[in-house]
Amino acid sequence: MTAPNLHDLIAAHRSALAAWDAVPDAEWDSPEASRLGSLADVARDALFAHRPATLDEVGQKTAYMASCRAFTEWEDFDRAKLIEALSPDVAGIEALIQTYIEKRDAYRALDPDCNGGPEWDAYGAAEHDVIVFPCTTLADVQTKARFFIENASAYDTIRNCSSGNEETLYPFLRSLLGEAPR
């Protein structure tokens, strides 16, 4: 589950809007202008659909939207839609924990001897997603902390394992500060 990259979404919107803006006034009713306008609308909608993963992304997205006339001159302004576009996905950590539980249970059911295999890989990937999920609210931090306190296996991972070239504890702690994975 990979969220769209905010920088790519901004670049796509900027490019689509520039192409639409380049259409001469005399050609605004042309099929090409309509196509370019539709592309700009799709890019704008993708920005609205994106949920920031960190407070830094909230700032970047806010700055872009405030500097772009497609948002400042928004004819069908919808305050609720704007707030939603700048709000992190509130179900993020809970959904990841639920996925972790499902993968763990599937692994335990299919491989009671703990021999590894695809179920183990899916279980490990789900655990990694929970470990590195960037907390954006106090509720995220509390949910994540409670999960690791109550789950001996996941706690053991952050306490005793390495991920890449560093101990797993470090990406976990950075995630509590709202930092996205490196």
Coordinates of C-alpha atoms in Angstrom, one line a residue:
M1 CA 0.0 0.0 0.0
T2 CA 2.0 2.9 -1.3
A3 CA 0.5 6.4 -1.1
P4 CA 1.1 8.7 -4.1
N5 CA 4.2 10.9 -3.7
L6 CA 3.2 14.5 -2.9
H7 CA 6.1 15.9 -5.0
D8 CA 4.9 13.9 -8.0
L9 CA 1.3 15.0 -7.6
I10 CA 2.3 18.7 -7.3
A11 CA 4.6 18.4 -10.4
A12 CA 1.8 16.7 -12.4
H13 CA -0.7 19.4 -11.4
R14 CA 1.8 22.2 -12.1
S15 CA 2.5 20.7 -15.6
A16 CA -1.2 20.1 -16.4
L17 CA -2.2 23.6 -15.3
A18 CA 0.7 25.2 -17.3
A19 CA -0.5 23.3 -20.4
W20 CA -4.0 24.4 -19.9
D21 CA -2.9 28.0 -19.2
A22 CA -0.9 28.0 -22.5
V23 CA -4.1 27.7 -24.6
P24 CA -4.8 31.0 -26.3
D25 CA -8.1 32.7 -25.3
A26 CA -9.4 32.3 -28.8
E27 CA -9.1 28.5 -28.5
W28 CA -10.7 27.9 -25.1
D29 CA -13.7 26.3 -26.6
S30 CA -11.6 23.8 -28.7
P31 CA -11.6 20.1 -28.0
E32 CA -7.8 20.4 -27.1
A33 CA -8.5 23.1 -24.5
S34 CA -11.3 20.9 -23.0
R35 CA -8.9 17.9 -22.9
L36 CA -6.2 20.0 -21.2
G37 CA -8.7 21.4 -18.8
S38 CA -9.8 17.9 -17.9
L39 CA -6.2 16.8 -17.3
A40 CA -5.8 19.8 -15.0
D41 CA -9.0 18.8 -13.1
V42 CA -7.8 15.2 -12.7
A43 CA -4.4 16.4 -11.4
R44 CA -6.2 18.8 -9.0
D45 CA -8.5 16.0 -7.8
A46 CA -5.5 13.7 -7.2
L47 CA -4.0 16.4 -4.9
F48 CA -7.3 16.5 -3.1
A49 CA -7.4 12.8 -2.7
H50 CA -3.8 12.6 -1.4
R51 CA -3.6 12.4 2.4
P52 CA -0.4 13.8 3.9
A53 CA 1.7 11.3 5.8
T54 CA 3.7 13.9 7.8
L55 CA 3.3 17.4 9.2
D56 CA 6.0 18.4 6.7
E57 CA 3.8 17.2 3.9
V58 CA 0.8 19.1 5.3
G59 CA 3.0 22.2 5.2
Q60 CA 4.2 21.5 1.6
K61 CA 0.7 20.8 0.3
T62 CA -0.7 23.9 2.1
A63 CA 2.1 26.1 0.6
Y64 CA 1.5 24.8 -2.9
M65 CA -2.2 25.2 -2.7
A66 CA -2.0 28.7 -1.3
S67 CA 0.4 29.7 -4.1
C68 CA -1.6 28.2 -7.0
R69 CA -4.4 30.1 -8.6
A70 CA -6.2 26.8 -9.3
F71 CA -6.9 26.7 -5.6
T72 CA -7.0 30.4 -4.6
E73 CA -9.5 31.2 -7.4
W74 CA -11.4 28.0 -6.8
E75 CA -15.0 28.7 -8.1
D76 CA -16.7 25.7 -6.4
F77 CA -14.8 26.2 -3.1
D78 CA -15.7 23.5 -0.6
R79 CA -14.3 24.2 2.8
A80 CA -14.8 20.6 4.0
K81 CA -13.0 19.2 0.9
L82 CA -10.1 21.5 1.6
I83 CA -9.8 20.5 5.2
E84 CA -10.0 16.8 4.2
A85 CA -7.2 17.4 1.6
L86 CA -4.9 18.8 4.2
S87 CA -5.7 16.2 6.9
P88 CA -3.8 13.0 7.4
D89 CA -5.6 9.7 6.9
V90 CA -7.0 9.1 10.4
A91 CA -7.4 5.4 10.0
G92 CA -3.8 4.9 8.9
I93 CA -2.2 3.3 12.0
E94 CA -5.3 1.4 12.9
A95 CA -5.6 -0.1 9.4
L96 CA -1.9 -1.1 9.5
I97 CA -2.3 -2.7 12.9
Q98 CA -5.3 -4.6 11.6
T99 CA -3.3 -5.8 8.6
Y100 CA -0.5 -6.8 10.9
I101 CA -2.9 -8.9 13.0
E102 CA -4.4 -10.6 9.9
K103 CA -0.9 -11.4 8.5
R104 CA 0.3 -12.7 11.9
D105 CA -2.7 -14.9 12.3
A106 CA -2.5 -16.2 8.8
Y107 CA 1.2 -17.0 9.3
R108 CA 0.5 -18.8 12.6
A109 CA -2.3 -20.8 11.1
L110 CA -0.5 -21.8 8.0
D111 CA 2.9 -22.3 9.5
P112 CA 2.6 -23.5 13.1
D113 CA 6.3 -24.6 13.1
C114 CA 7.5 -21.1 12.1
N115 CA 9.5 -22.2 9.1
G116 CA 9.3 -18.9 7.1
G117 CA 7.9 -18.7 3.6
P118 CA 5.5 -16.2 2.0
E119 CA 3.3 -15.9 5.0
W120 CA 6.3 -15.0 7.1
D121 CA 7.4 -12.4 4.6
A122 CA 3.9 -10.8 4.5
Y123 CA 3.8 -10.8 8.3
G124 CA 7.2 -9.1 8.5
A125 CA 6.3 -6.6 5.9
A126 CA 3.1 -5.7 7.8
E127 CA 5.1 -5.3 11.0
H128 CA 7.6 -3.1 9.2
D129 CA 4.7 -0.9 8.0
V130 CA 3.5 -0.4 11.5
I131 CA 7.0 0.3 12.8
V132 CA 7.7 3.1 10.2
F133 CA 4.2 4.6 10.0
P134 CA 4.8 8.4 10.7
C135 CA 2.6 9.5 13.6
T136 CA 0.9 12.9 12.9
T137 CA -1.3 13.1 16.0
L138 CA -1.0 12.3 19.6
A139 CA -3.7 9.6 19.0
D140 CA -1.3 8.0 16.5
V141 CA 1.5 7.9 19.0
Q142 CA -0.8 6.5 21.7
T143 CA -2.2 3.8 19.4
K144 CA 1.3 2.8 18.2
A145 CA 2.8 2.8 21.7
R146 CA -0.1 0.7 23.1
F147 CA 0.3 -1.8 20.2
F148 CA 4.0 -2.3 20.9
I149 CA 3.5 -2.5 24.7
E150 CA 0.8 -5.1 24.3
N151 CA 2.4 -7.1 21.5
A152 CA 5.5 -9.0 22.7
S153 CA 6.6 -10.1 19.2
A154 CA 6.5 -6.6 17.7
Y155 CA 8.1 -5.1 20.8
D156 CA 10.9 -7.7 20.5
T157 CA 11.5 -6.6 16.9
I158 CA 12.0 -2.9 17.8
R159 CA 14.2 -3.9 20.8
N160 CA 16.4 -6.6 19.2
C161 CA 16.4 -6.4 15.4
S162 CA 18.0 -4.4 12.7
S163 CA 16.5 -3.0 9.5
G164 CA 19.0 -2.2 6.8
N165 CA 22.0 -0.7 8.4
E166 CA 20.4 0.5 11.6
E167 CA 18.7 -0.9 14.6
T168 CA 14.9 -1.1 14.2
L169 CA 14.4 1.1 17.2
Y170 CA 15.7 4.2 15.3
P171 CA 13.1 4.2 12.5
F172 CA 10.4 3.5 15.1
L173 CA 11.5 6.5 17.2
R174 CA 11.6 8.7 14.1
S175 CA 8.1 7.6 13.2
L176 CA 6.9 8.8 16.6
L177 CA 8.3 12.2 15.7
G178 CA 6.2 12.1 12.5
E179 CA 9.2 11.4 10.2
A180 CA 8.5 9.3 7.1
P181 CA 10.7 6.3 6.4
R182 CA 14.1 7.1 4.9

